[in-house]
Every structure is written in structure tokens, then in C-alpha cells.
Coordinates of C-alpha atoms in Angstrom, one line a residue:
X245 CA 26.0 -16.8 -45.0
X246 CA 22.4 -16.5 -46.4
X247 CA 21.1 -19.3 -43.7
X248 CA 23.2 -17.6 -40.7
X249 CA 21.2 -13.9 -42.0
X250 CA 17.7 -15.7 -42.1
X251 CA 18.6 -17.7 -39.1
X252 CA 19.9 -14.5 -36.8
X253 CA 16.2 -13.3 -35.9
X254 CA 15.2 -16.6 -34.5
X255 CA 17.7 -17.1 -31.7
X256 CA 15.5 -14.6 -29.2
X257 CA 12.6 -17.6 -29.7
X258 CA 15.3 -20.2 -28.5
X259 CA 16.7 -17.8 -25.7
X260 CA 12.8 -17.6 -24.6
X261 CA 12.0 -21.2 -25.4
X262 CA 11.3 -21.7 -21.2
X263 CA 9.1 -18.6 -20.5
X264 CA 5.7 -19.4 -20.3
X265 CA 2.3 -17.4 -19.7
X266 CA 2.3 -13.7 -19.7
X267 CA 4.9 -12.2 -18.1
X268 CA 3.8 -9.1 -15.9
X269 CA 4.5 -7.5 -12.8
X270 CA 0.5 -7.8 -12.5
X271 CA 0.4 -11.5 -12.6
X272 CA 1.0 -12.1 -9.1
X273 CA 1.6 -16.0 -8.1
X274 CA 2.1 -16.7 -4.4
X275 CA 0.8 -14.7 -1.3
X276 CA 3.2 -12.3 -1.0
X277 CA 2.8 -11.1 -4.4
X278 CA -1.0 -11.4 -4.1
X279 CA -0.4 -8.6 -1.2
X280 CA 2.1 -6.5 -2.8
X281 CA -0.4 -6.3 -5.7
X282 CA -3.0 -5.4 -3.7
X283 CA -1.5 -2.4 -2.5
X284 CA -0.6 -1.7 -5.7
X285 CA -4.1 -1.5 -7.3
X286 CA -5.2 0.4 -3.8
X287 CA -2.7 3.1 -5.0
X288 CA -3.9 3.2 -8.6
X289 CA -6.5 3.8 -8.0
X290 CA -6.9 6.3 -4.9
X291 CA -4.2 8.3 -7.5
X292 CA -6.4 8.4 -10.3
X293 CA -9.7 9.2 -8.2
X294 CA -7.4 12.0 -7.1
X295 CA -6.4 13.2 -10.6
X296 CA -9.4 13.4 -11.7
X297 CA -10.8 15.2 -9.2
X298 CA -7.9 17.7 -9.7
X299 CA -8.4 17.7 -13.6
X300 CA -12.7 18.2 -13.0
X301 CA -11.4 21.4 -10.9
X302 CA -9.3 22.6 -13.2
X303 CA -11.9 22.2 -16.2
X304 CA -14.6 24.3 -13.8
X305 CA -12.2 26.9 -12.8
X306 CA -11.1 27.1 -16.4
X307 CA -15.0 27.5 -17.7
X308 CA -15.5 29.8 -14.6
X309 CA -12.6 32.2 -15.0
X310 CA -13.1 35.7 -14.9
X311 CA -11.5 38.8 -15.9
X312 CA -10.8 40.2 -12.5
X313 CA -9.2 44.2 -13.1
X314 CA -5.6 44.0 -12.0
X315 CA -5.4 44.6 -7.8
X316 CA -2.4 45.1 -5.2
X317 CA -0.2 42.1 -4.7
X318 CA -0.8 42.3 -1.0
X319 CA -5.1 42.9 -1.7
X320 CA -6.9 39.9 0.1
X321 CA -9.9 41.3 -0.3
X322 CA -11.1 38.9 -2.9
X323 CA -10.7 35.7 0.0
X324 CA -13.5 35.0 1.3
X325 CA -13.9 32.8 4.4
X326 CA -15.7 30.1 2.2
X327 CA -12.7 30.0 0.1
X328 CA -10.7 29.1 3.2
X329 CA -12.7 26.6 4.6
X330 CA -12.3 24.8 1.2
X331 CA -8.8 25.3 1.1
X332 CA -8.5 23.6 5.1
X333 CA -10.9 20.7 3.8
X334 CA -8.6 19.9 0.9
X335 CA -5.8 20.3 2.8
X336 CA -7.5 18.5 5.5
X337 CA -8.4 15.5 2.7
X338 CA -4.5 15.4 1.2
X339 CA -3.2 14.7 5.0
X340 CA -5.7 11.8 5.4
X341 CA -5.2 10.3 2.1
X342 CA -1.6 10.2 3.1
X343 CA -1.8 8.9 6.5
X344 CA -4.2 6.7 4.9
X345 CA -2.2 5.1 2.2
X346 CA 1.2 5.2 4.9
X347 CA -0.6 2.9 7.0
X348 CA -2.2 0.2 4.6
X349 CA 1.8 0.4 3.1
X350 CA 2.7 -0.2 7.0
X351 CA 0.1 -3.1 7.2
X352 CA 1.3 -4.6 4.1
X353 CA 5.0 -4.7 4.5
X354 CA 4.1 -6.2 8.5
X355 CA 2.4 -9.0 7.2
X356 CA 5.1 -9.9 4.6
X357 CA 7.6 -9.7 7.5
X358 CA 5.7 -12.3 9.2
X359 CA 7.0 -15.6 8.8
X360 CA 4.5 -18.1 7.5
X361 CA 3.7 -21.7 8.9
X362 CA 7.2 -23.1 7.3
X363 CA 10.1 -21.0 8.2
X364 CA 13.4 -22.1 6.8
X365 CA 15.9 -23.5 9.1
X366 CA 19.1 -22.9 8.0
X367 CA 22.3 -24.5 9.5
X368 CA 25.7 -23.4 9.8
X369 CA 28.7 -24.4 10.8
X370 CA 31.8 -21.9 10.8
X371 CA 35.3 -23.6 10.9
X372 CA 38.4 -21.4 11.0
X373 CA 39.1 -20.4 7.6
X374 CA 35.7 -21.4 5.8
X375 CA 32.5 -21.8 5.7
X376 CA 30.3 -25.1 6.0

């Protein structure tokens, strides 16, 4: 019983015995994979470069705050037109990021549905009550 006991935590290393290398999503073998991780990294890092920015903006407007005395819910006094214009060229910026990252996904996924220089041929033959 003492051998079975010291013996029990070693049957994950013969269960694992055939993996070798480091197994990651990010170790991409094969050109498909090569591709899909691409687009992967694009994405990582357009998102971060994004976050940043957003986190940078919140520090500054954080730093920059100001007591402002309380004003009418309705009041838009305090919007100026060069606060607009910002707000247009962000929103501007979000909706070509998007269409942006949409169409290298688009490119991506067309080039995976391509078939390559050895497509499979696959036979079959269909008799009446099975499958050949």
C-alpha cells in the first residue's frame, strides 16, 4: 500500500510520456497556424496600444480634474466645440480601428479557406444501406 501511495503522483509523467516541446496555443507549426497567430499578435497588440492610450487619458483627466460648482443637468455650456471635435476624432478613430481589424480577420479567414497545392480527394461510394 506504501508503494501504490508513493507511486500514485507519478502516473501524470507516464500519461504525458508522448508530449514533447512546449505546449502553447503560441507555438504555431504549419501555415495555417502561422496565420491564425498572426492575427492574433495584430490584435494584442492594437488592444493594448488602445488601453493604454485610454489608461494615459484617464491618469491626465484624473491629475487635471477640477472642482466645477454644481450646474443644471441640461447646462451645456461647459462644451466647447474643441471638445467635440475630439470626441468625432475618437469616435472617428474607434470606427477605423474596427473596420480595420474586421477586414485583416476577413483576409485571414479567406486565405485559410483557400485550398493549398494538395487538396484531398476523397472517394465515396454509397450502396443502399451503408457506406463505403
Amino acid at each position: 500500500m506504501k508503494i501504490a501511495c508513493r507511486l500514485l503522483p507519478m502516473w501524470p509523467v507516464l500519461l504525458l510520456g508522448g508530449c514533447s516541446g512546449i505546449q502553447s496555443a503560441l507555438d504555431t507549426h504549419g501555415r495555417e497556424a502561422d496565420e491564425i497567430g498572426w492575427l492574433i499578435w495584430i490584435f494584442t497588440a492594437v488592444c493594448t496600444a488602445i488601453w493604454l492610450a485610454v489608461m494615459i487619458a484617464l491618469m491626465i483627466a484624473l491629475m487635471r480634474h477640477e472642482r466645477r460648482p454644481q450646474m443644471a443637468p441640461l447646462d451645456r455650456s461647459h462644451f466647447s466645440s474643441a471638445r467635440r471635435r475630439v470626441v468625432a476624432v475618437f469616435t472617428l478613430l474607434t470606427a477605423l480601428t474596427v473596420i480595420a481589424l474586421s477586414v485583416l480577420s476577413y483576409l485571414t479567414d479567406k486565405s485559410l479557406a483557400t485550398p493549398g497545392n494538395h487538396p484531398v480527394d476523397v472517394t465515396l461510394v454509397g450502396h443502399q444501406w451503408w457506406w463505403e
